[in-house]
mmCIF file of C-alpha atoms in Angstrom:
data_model
loop_
_atom_site.group_PDB
_atom_site.id
_atom_site.type_symbol
_atom_site.label_atom_id
_atom_site.label_comp_id
_atom_site.label_asym_id
_atom_site.label_seq_id
_atom_site.Cartn_x
_atom_site.Cartn_y
_atom_site.Cartn_z
ATOM 1 C CA UNK A 1 50.334 63.725 -35.284
ATOM 2 C CA UNK A 2 48.152 61.570 -34.230
ATOM 3 C CA UNK A 3 48.084 58.922 -36.999
ATOM 4 C CA UNK A 4 52.235 59.268 -34.876
ATOM 5 C CA UNK A 5 51.045 58.333 -32.294
ATOM 6 C CA UNK A 6 48.017 55.271 -32.585
ATOM 7 C CA UNK A 7 50.648 53.848 -34.421
ATOM 8 C CA UNK A 8 53.399 54.050 -31.795
ATOM 9 C CA UNK A 9 51.042 52.594 -28.947
ATOM 10 C CA UNK A 10 50.726 49.284 -31.334
ATOM 11 C CA UNK A 11 54.489 49.088 -31.337
ATOM 12 C CA UNK A 12 54.575 48.921 -27.635
ATOM 13 C CA UNK A 13 51.094 46.948 -26.359
ATOM 14 C CA UNK A 14 52.690 44.469 -29.234
ATOM 15 C CA UNK A 15 55.989 44.145 -27.513
ATOM 16 C CA UNK A 16 54.361 44.318 -24.140
ATOM 17 C CA UNK A 17 52.066 41.279 -25.232
ATOM 18 C CA UNK A 18 55.380 39.383 -26.854
ATOM 19 C CA UNK A 19 57.464 39.644 -23.368
ATOM 20 C CA UNK A 20 54.708 38.533 -21.228
ATOM 21 C CA UNK A 21 54.162 35.575 -23.391
ATOM 22 C CA UNK A 22 58.173 35.045 -23.456
ATOM 23 C CA UNK A 23 58.001 35.131 -19.741
ATOM 24 C CA UNK A 24 54.582 33.046 -19.502
ATOM 25 C CA UNK A 25 56.335 30.122 -21.815
ATOM 26 C CA UNK A 26 60.578 30.637 -20.152
ATOM 27 C CA UNK A 27 58.309 30.495 -16.504
ATOM 28 C CA UNK A 28 56.596 26.859 -17.834
ATOM 29 C CA UNK A 29 59.587 25.752 -18.864
ATOM 30 C CA UNK A 30 61.516 26.708 -15.810
ATOM 31 C CA UNK A 31 59.010 24.983 -13.705
ATOM 32 C CA UNK A 32 58.866 21.487 -15.896
ATOM 33 C CA UNK A 33 62.243 20.031 -14.646
ATOM 34 C CA UNK A 34 61.565 21.510 -11.189
ATOM 35 C CA UNK A 35 58.894 19.870 -10.815
ATOM 36 C CA UNK A 36 60.105 16.364 -12.343
ATOM 37 C CA UNK A 37 62.529 16.870 -9.803
ATOM 38 C CA UNK A 38 60.653 17.225 -6.924
ATOM 39 C CA UNK A 39 58.725 14.336 -8.144
ATOM 40 C CA UNK A 40 61.953 12.166 -8.440
ATOM 41 C CA UNK A 41 62.596 13.712 -4.416
ATOM 42 C CA UNK A 42 59.067 12.758 -3.291
ATOM 43 C CA UNK A 43 59.695 8.825 -4.743
ATOM 44 C CA UNK A 44 59.746 6.224 -1.277
ATOM 45 C CA UNK A 45 63.151 5.394 -0.812
ATOM 46 C CA UNK A 46 63.522 1.511 0.726
ATOM 47 C CA UNK A 47 65.214 1.451 4.074
ATOM 48 C CA UNK A 48 68.283 -0.475 3.787
ATOM 49 C CA UNK A 49 67.819 -3.962 5.232
ATOM 50 C CA UNK A 50 69.019 -5.020 8.363
ATOM 51 C CA UNK A 51 72.245 -7.058 9.168
ATOM 52 C CA UNK A 52 69.773 -9.902 10.674
ATOM 53 C CA UNK A 53 72.059 -11.384 13.768
ATOM 54 C CA UNK A 54 72.342 -14.997 13.999
ATOM 55 C CA UNK A 55 73.846 -16.795 17.277
ATOM 56 C CA UNK A 56 76.368 -19.508 16.002
ATOM 57 C CA UNK A 57 75.470 -21.482 18.728
ATOM 58 C CA UNK A 58 72.508 -21.717 17.329
ATOM 59 C CA UNK A 59 73.495 -24.542 14.804
ATOM 60 C CA UNK A 60 75.873 -26.122 17.428
ATOM 61 C CA UNK A 61 75.226 -28.895 18.410
ATOM 62 C CA UNK A 62 76.564 -30.564 22.180
ATOM 63 C CA UNK A 63 76.272 -33.480 23.397
ATOM 64 C CA UNK A 64 73.974 -33.594 27.563
ATOM 65 C CA UNK A 65 76.382 -32.305 30.309
ATOM 66 C CA UNK A 66 77.557 -30.361 27.854
ATOM 67 C CA UNK A 67 76.454 -26.361 27.029
ATOM 68 C CA UNK A 68 77.950 -23.640 23.655
ATOM 69 C CA UNK A 69 79.972 -20.917 24.017
ATOM 70 C CA UNK A 70 82.033 -18.505 21.743
ATOM 71 C CA UNK A 71 85.652 -18.281 21.287
ATOM 72 C CA UNK A 72 86.849 -14.519 21.133
ATOM 73 C CA UNK A 73 86.388 -14.322 17.574
ATOM 74 C CA UNK A 74 82.672 -15.894 17.476
ATOM 75 C CA UNK A 75 82.881 -19.104 16.423
ATOM 76 C CA UNK A 76 80.603 -21.346 18.519
ATOM 77 C CA UNK A 77 82.410 -24.560 20.827
ATOM 78 C CA UNK A 78 80.961 -27.350 23.096
ATOM 79 C CA UNK A 79 81.971 -26.795 27.202
ATOM 80 C CA UNK A 80 81.067 -28.423 30.023
ATOM 81 C CA UNK A 81 78.643 -26.884 31.723
ATOM 82 C CA UNK A 82 79.596 -24.687 34.908
ATOM 83 C CA UNK A 83 76.942 -24.998 37.858
ATOM 84 C CA UNK A 84 73.301 -27.765 37.670
ATOM 85 C CA UNK A 85 70.344 -26.272 39.090
ATOM 86 C CA UNK A 86 70.322 -28.040 42.957
ATOM 87 C CA UNK A 87 67.120 -30.178 42.473
ATOM 88 C CA UNK A 88 64.710 -30.598 46.013
ATOM 89 C CA UNK A 89 62.181 -33.085 44.267
ATOM 90 C CA UNK A 90 63.224 -37.074 44.227
ATOM 91 C CA UNK A 91 61.156 -37.717 41.101
ATOM 92 C CA UNK A 92 64.476 -35.102 39.558
ATOM 93 C CA UNK A 93 67.386 -37.764 40.782
ATOM 94 C CA UNK A 94 68.644 -40.217 38.627
ATOM 95 C CA UNK A 95 70.023 -44.084 39.303
ATOM 96 C CA UNK A 96 72.939 -44.064 36.366
ATOM 97 C CA UNK A 97 74.212 -47.385 35.100
ATOM 98 C CA UNK A 98 76.458 -47.947 38.122
ATOM 99 C CA UNK A 99 73.926 -48.253 40.701
ATOM 100 C CA UNK A 100 74.902 -44.045 42.210
ATOM 101 C CA UNK A 101 72.453 -41.667 42.651
ATOM 102 C CA UNK A 102 72.508 -38.359 41.045
ATOM 103 C CA UNK A 103 70.863 -35.712 41.935
ATOM 104 C CA UNK A 104 69.961 -35.040 38.614
ATOM 105 C CA UNK A 105 70.182 -35.602 34.788
ATOM 106 C CA UNK A 106 72.504 -32.511 34.163
ATOM 107 C CA UNK A 107 75.088 -33.335 37.565
ATOM 108 C CA UNK A 108 75.384 -37.337 35.829
ATOM 109 C CA UNK A 109 76.019 -35.903 32.484
ATOM 110 C CA UNK A 110 78.037 -32.818 34.166
ATOM 111 C CA UNK A 111 80.268 -35.258 35.526
ATOM 112 C CA UNK A 112 80.608 -37.386 33.023
ATOM 113 C CA UNK A 113 81.820 -34.586 30.708
ATOM 114 C CA UNK A 114 84.849 -33.461 33.560
ATOM 115 C CA UNK A 115 85.879 -36.686 33.366
ATOM 116 C CA UNK A 116 85.859 -37.614 29.423
ATOM 117 C CA UNK A 117 87.696 -34.426 28.596
ATOM 118 C CA UNK A 118 89.613 -34.923 32.036
ATOM 119 C CA UNK A 119 88.748 -31.877 33.848
ATOM 120 C CA UNK A 120 90.682 -31.177 37.234
ATOM 121 C CA UNK A 121 87.453 -32.182 39.082
ATOM 122 C CA UNK A 122 87.367 -35.639 37.651
ATOM 123 C CA UNK A 123 91.214 -35.608 38.146
ATOM 124 C CA UNK A 124 90.939 -36.143 41.907
ATOM 125 C CA UNK A 125 88.922 -39.007 42.111
ATOM 126 C CA UNK A 126 90.536 -42.380 41.041
ATOM 127 C CA UNK A 127 91.731 -43.808 38.237
ATOM 128 C CA UNK A 128 89.067 -46.279 38.042
ATOM 129 C CA UNK A 129 85.584 -44.577 38.933
ATOM 130 C CA UNK A 130 87.166 -42.164 35.963
ATOM 131 C CA UNK A 131 87.263 -44.018 33.170
ATOM 132 C CA UNK A 132 83.582 -45.895 34.747
ATOM 133 C CA UNK A 133 82.466 -42.180 34.480
ATOM 134 C CA UNK A 134 83.843 -41.705 30.922
ATOM 135 C CA UNK A 135 81.316 -44.121 30.091
ATOM 136 C CA UNK A 136 78.409 -43.464 32.352
ATOM 137 C CA UNK A 137 74.645 -42.873 31.637
ATOM 138 C CA UNK A 138 71.265 -42.880 33.181
ATOM 139 C CA UNK A 139 69.233 -46.312 34.135
ATOM 140 C CA UNK A 140 66.261 -44.785 35.375
ATOM 141 C CA UNK A 141 64.483 -42.195 36.652
ATOM 142 C CA UNK A 142 64.593 -42.437 40.995
ATOM 143 C CA UNK A 143 67.170 -42.723 43.401
ATOM 144 C CA UNK A 144 68.830 -46.325 43.319
ATOM 145 C CA UNK A 145 66.740 -49.209 44.626
ATOM 146 C CA UNK A 146 67.170 -52.213 44.762
ATOM 147 C CA UNK A 147 64.538 -53.748 41.854
ATOM 148 C CA UNK A 148 62.179 -56.876 41.758
ATOM 149 C CA UNK A 149 63.686 -59.687 40.216
ATOM 150 C CA UNK A 150 61.590 -60.392 37.042
ATOM 151 C CA UNK A 151 60.636 -64.356 36.980
ATOM 152 C CA UNK A 152 60.285 -66.666 34.341
ATOM 153 C CA UNK A 153 57.089 -66.565 34.017
ATOM 154 C CA UNK A 154 56.895 -62.739 34.374
ATOM 155 C CA UNK A 155 59.504 -62.909 31.381
ATOM 156 C CA UNK A 156 58.094 -65.336 29.122
ATOM 157 C CA UNK A 157 54.708 -62.917 29.059
ATOM 158 C CA UNK A 158 56.088 -59.587 28.840
ATOM 159 C CA UNK A 159 56.199 -59.585 24.937
ATOM 160 C CA UNK A 160 52.556 -59.924 24.953
ATOM 161 C CA UNK A 161 52.447 -57.131 28.143
ATOM 162 C CA UNK A 162 55.106 -54.398 26.081
ATOM 163 C CA UNK A 163 52.618 -55.486 22.990
ATOM 164 C CA UNK A 164 49.479 -54.096 24.555
ATOM 165 C CA UNK A 165 51.102 -51.351 26.426
ATOM 166 C CA UNK A 166 52.559 -50.043 22.839
ATOM 167 C CA UNK A 167 49.444 -50.140 21.469
ATOM 168 C CA UNK A 168 47.833 -48.460 24.347
ATOM 169 C CA UNK A 169 50.509 -45.601 24.155
ATOM 170 C CA UNK A 170 49.732 -45.250 19.754
ATOM 171 C CA UNK A 171 46.676 -44.618 21.021
ATOM 172 C CA UNK A 172 46.415 -42.269 23.788
ATOM 173 C CA UNK A 173 49.023 -40.220 21.999
ATOM 174 C CA UNK A 174 46.430 -40.197 18.159
ATOM 175 C CA UNK A 175 44.160 -39.444 20.474
ATOM 176 C CA UNK A 176 45.916 -36.145 21.773
ATOM 177 C CA UNK A 177 46.259 -35.910 17.972
ATOM 178 C CA UNK A 178 50.566 -36.466 18.833
ATOM 179 C CA UNK A 179 50.532 -38.368 15.567
ATOM 180 C CA UNK A 180 51.792 -37.821 12.007
ATOM 181 C CA UNK A 181 48.929 -38.395 9.444
ATOM 182 C CA UNK A 182 50.680 -41.382 8.657
ATOM 183 C CA UNK A 183 50.851 -43.359 11.988
ATOM 184 C CA UNK A 184 47.385 -42.046 12.747
ATOM 185 C CA UNK A 185 45.929 -44.817 10.024
ATOM 186 C CA UNK A 186 48.284 -46.809 11.204
ATOM 187 C CA UNK A 187 47.021 -46.939 14.595
ATOM 188 C CA UNK A 188 42.757 -46.720 12.885
ATOM 189 C CA UNK A 189 43.204 -49.613 11.265
ATOM 190 C CA UNK A 190 44.257 -51.036 15.017
ATOM 191 C CA UNK A 191 41.465 -50.413 15.741
ATOM 192 C CA UNK A 192 39.634 -52.028 13.056
ATOM 193 C CA UNK A 193 41.851 -54.629 12.263
ATOM 194 C CA UNK A 194 42.725 -57.050 15.212
ATOM 195 C CA UNK A 195 45.335 -58.828 13.665
ATOM 196 C CA UNK A 196 46.591 -55.362 13.054
ATOM 197 C CA UNK A 197 46.586 -54.539 16.419
ATOM 198 C CA UNK A 198 50.200 -54.809 18.323
ATOM 199 C CA UNK A 199 51.882 -55.265 14.810
ATOM 200 C CA UNK A 200 51.978 -51.834 14.394
ATOM 201 C CA UNK A 201 51.841 -50.935 17.476
ATOM 202 C CA UNK A 202 55.456 -52.528 17.734
ATOM 203 C CA UNK A 203 56.425 -51.017 14.082
ATOM 204 C CA UNK A 204 55.356 -47.371 15.343
ATOM 205 C CA UNK A 205 57.173 -48.062 18.501
ATOM 206 C CA UNK A 206 60.156 -49.397 16.493
ATOM 207 C CA UNK A 207 60.036 -46.732 13.507
ATOM 208 C CA UNK A 208 59.617 -43.639 16.310
ATOM 209 C CA UNK A 209 62.913 -45.635 18.047
ATOM 210 C CA UNK A 210 65.746 -45.962 14.995
ATOM 211 C CA UNK A 211 66.526 -42.367 15.023
ATOM 212 C CA UNK A 212 68.836 -43.350 12.640
ATOM 213 C CA UNK A 213 67.544 -45.376 9.544
ATOM 214 C CA UNK A 214 69.788 -47.923 10.219
ATOM 215 C CA UNK A 215 67.431 -49.830 10.882
ATOM 216 C CA UNK A 216 69.465 -51.353 14.486
ATOM 217 C CA UNK A 217 68.155 -49.500 17.976
ATOM 218 C CA UNK A 218 71.128 -48.293 20.221
ATOM 219 C CA UNK A 219 71.258 -48.486 24.216
ATOM 220 C CA UNK A 220 70.820 -44.508 23.714
ATOM 221 C CA UNK A 221 67.587 -44.612 21.531
ATOM 222 C CA UNK A 222 66.245 -47.148 23.635
ATOM 223 C CA UNK A 223 66.619 -43.992 26.545
ATOM 224 C CA UNK A 224 63.396 -42.821 25.975
ATOM 225 C CA UNK A 225 60.963 -45.811 26.615
ATOM 226 C CA UNK A 226 64.200 -47.407 28.415
ATOM 227 C CA UNK A 227 64.738 -44.611 31.250
ATOM 228 C CA UNK A 228 60.802 -43.902 32.604
ATOM 229 C CA UNK A 229 59.635 -47.133 33.284
ATOM 230 C CA UNK A 230 62.888 -49.251 34.781
ATOM 231 C CA UNK A 231 61.749 -47.993 38.176
ATOM 232 C CA UNK A 232 57.675 -49.114 37.905
ATOM 233 C CA UNK A 233 58.349 -52.048 35.327
ATOM 234 C CA UNK A 234 61.168 -54.168 36.680
ATOM 235 C CA UNK A 235 61.086 -56.465 33.428
ATOM 236 C CA UNK A 236 61.885 -54.255 31.118
ATOM 237 C CA UNK A 237 65.103 -53.874 31.853
ATOM 238 C CA UNK A 238 66.268 -57.543 31.693
ATOM 239 C CA UNK A 239 63.547 -57.630 28.565
ATOM 240 C CA UNK A 240 65.784 -55.037 26.648
ATOM 241 C CA UNK A 241 69.295 -56.426 27.450
ATOM 242 C CA UNK A 242 68.261 -60.366 26.253
ATOM 243 C CA UNK A 243 66.779 -58.641 23.177
ATOM 244 C CA UNK A 244 70.774 -57.767 22.758
ATOM 245 C CA UNK A 245 71.680 -61.803 21.144
ATOM 246 C CA UNK A 246 74.974 -60.276 20.263
ATOM 247 C CA UNK A 247 75.540 -58.086 23.546
ATOM 248 C CA UNK A 248 76.608 -55.290 20.639
ATOM 249 C CA UNK A 249 74.893 -52.763 22.254
ATOM 250 C CA UNK A 250 72.335 -51.770 19.786
ATOM 251 C CA UNK A 251 69.489 -53.968 19.478
ATOM 252 C CA UNK A 252 68.990 -54.877 15.340
ATOM 253 C CA UNK A 253 64.799 -55.194 13.312
ATOM 254 C CA UNK A 254 66.012 -59.489 13.336
ATOM 255 C CA UNK A 255 65.951 -58.992 17.549
ATOM 256 C CA UNK A 256 63.703 -56.898 17.492
ATOM 257 C CA UNK A 257 61.185 -58.620 15.705
ATOM 258 C CA UNK A 258 62.182 -61.900 18.094
ATOM 259 C CA UNK A 259 61.920 -60.526 21.464
ATOM 260 C CA UNK A 260 58.161 -59.225 20.391
ATOM 261 C CA UNK A 261 57.014 -62.246 18.899
ATOM 262 C CA UNK A 262 56.010 -60.679 16.129
ATOM 263 C CA UNK A 263 56.628 -61.667 11.939
ATOM 264 C CA UNK A 264 59.741 -59.896 10.633
ATOM 265 C CA UNK A 265 57.833 -59.877 6.790
ATOM 266 C CA UNK A 266 55.065 -57.058 8.799
ATOM 267 C CA UNK A 267 57.746 -54.876 10.399
ATOM 268 C CA UNK A 268 60.616 -54.861 7.850
ATOM 269 C CA UNK A 269 57.365 -54.139 4.841
ATOM 270 C CA UNK A 270 55.826 -51.454 7.571
ATOM 271 C CA UNK A 271 59.035 -49.975 7.703
ATOM 272 C CA UNK A 272 59.740 -49.339 4.538
ATOM 273 C CA UNK A 273 56.317 -47.527 3.764
ATOM 274 C CA UNK A 274 56.823 -44.910 6.969
ATOM 275 C CA UNK A 275 59.710 -44.083 5.195
ATOM 276 C CA UNK A 276 59.429 -43.580 1.765
ATOM 277 C CA UNK A 277 55.768 -41.698 3.110
ATOM 278 C CA UNK A 278 58.275 -39.235 5.372
#
């Protein structure tokens, strides 16, 4: 009996040990895929890219006196500006090429836009006035006034004064670090080489004005140099008008060179270098 009891206890211990081992194995096999599942779930989820709103008007160019608006289906279009701020500063007034004073450049361009697109606000004016306003532009800043006449002697000396003025402007911009590296190199060369003083200044301004790079400066491209100076320098308007020898509303490279009294070869070579460099 004692032997039978010992054998029974031994069998029970072995069965218990095997059962325990199986439970451990089963528990380990069960936990492994759960841990892998949790590991997958713990991986960071990249946020979805947000749609970036792009204003359709950001790439729509509108002429002066116009603003960009959107159609019902979101398409950009240009329309005449509805309202211009009233300016109290007399320096904000402008004088047109028709010798009429406007409260601001906005007001002038607004009227030109109305007449160009035959808005009712322009239709109330006489027909000949409407036609004139369609081609109106700013002549100079400030109220219209009787400008002093440029004498023959003053006009004869004006090319030299113009070259000097252009060099001074170029020099000031270099001091303020407002020139590109190529133009800055030209300015430094002009300071150390007197023969380059006028040539480089004229080249710089010519290439600066010729934004279309067609070697012809239009009346519109002349605006930055003409409008601010007419009221202060009474020879600038007849000088620039005289440069346009064939009266085609553009000043070619050859016409510009003759006005500035500089060798054409110098201007031509430098302009090519500037455009190739940029």
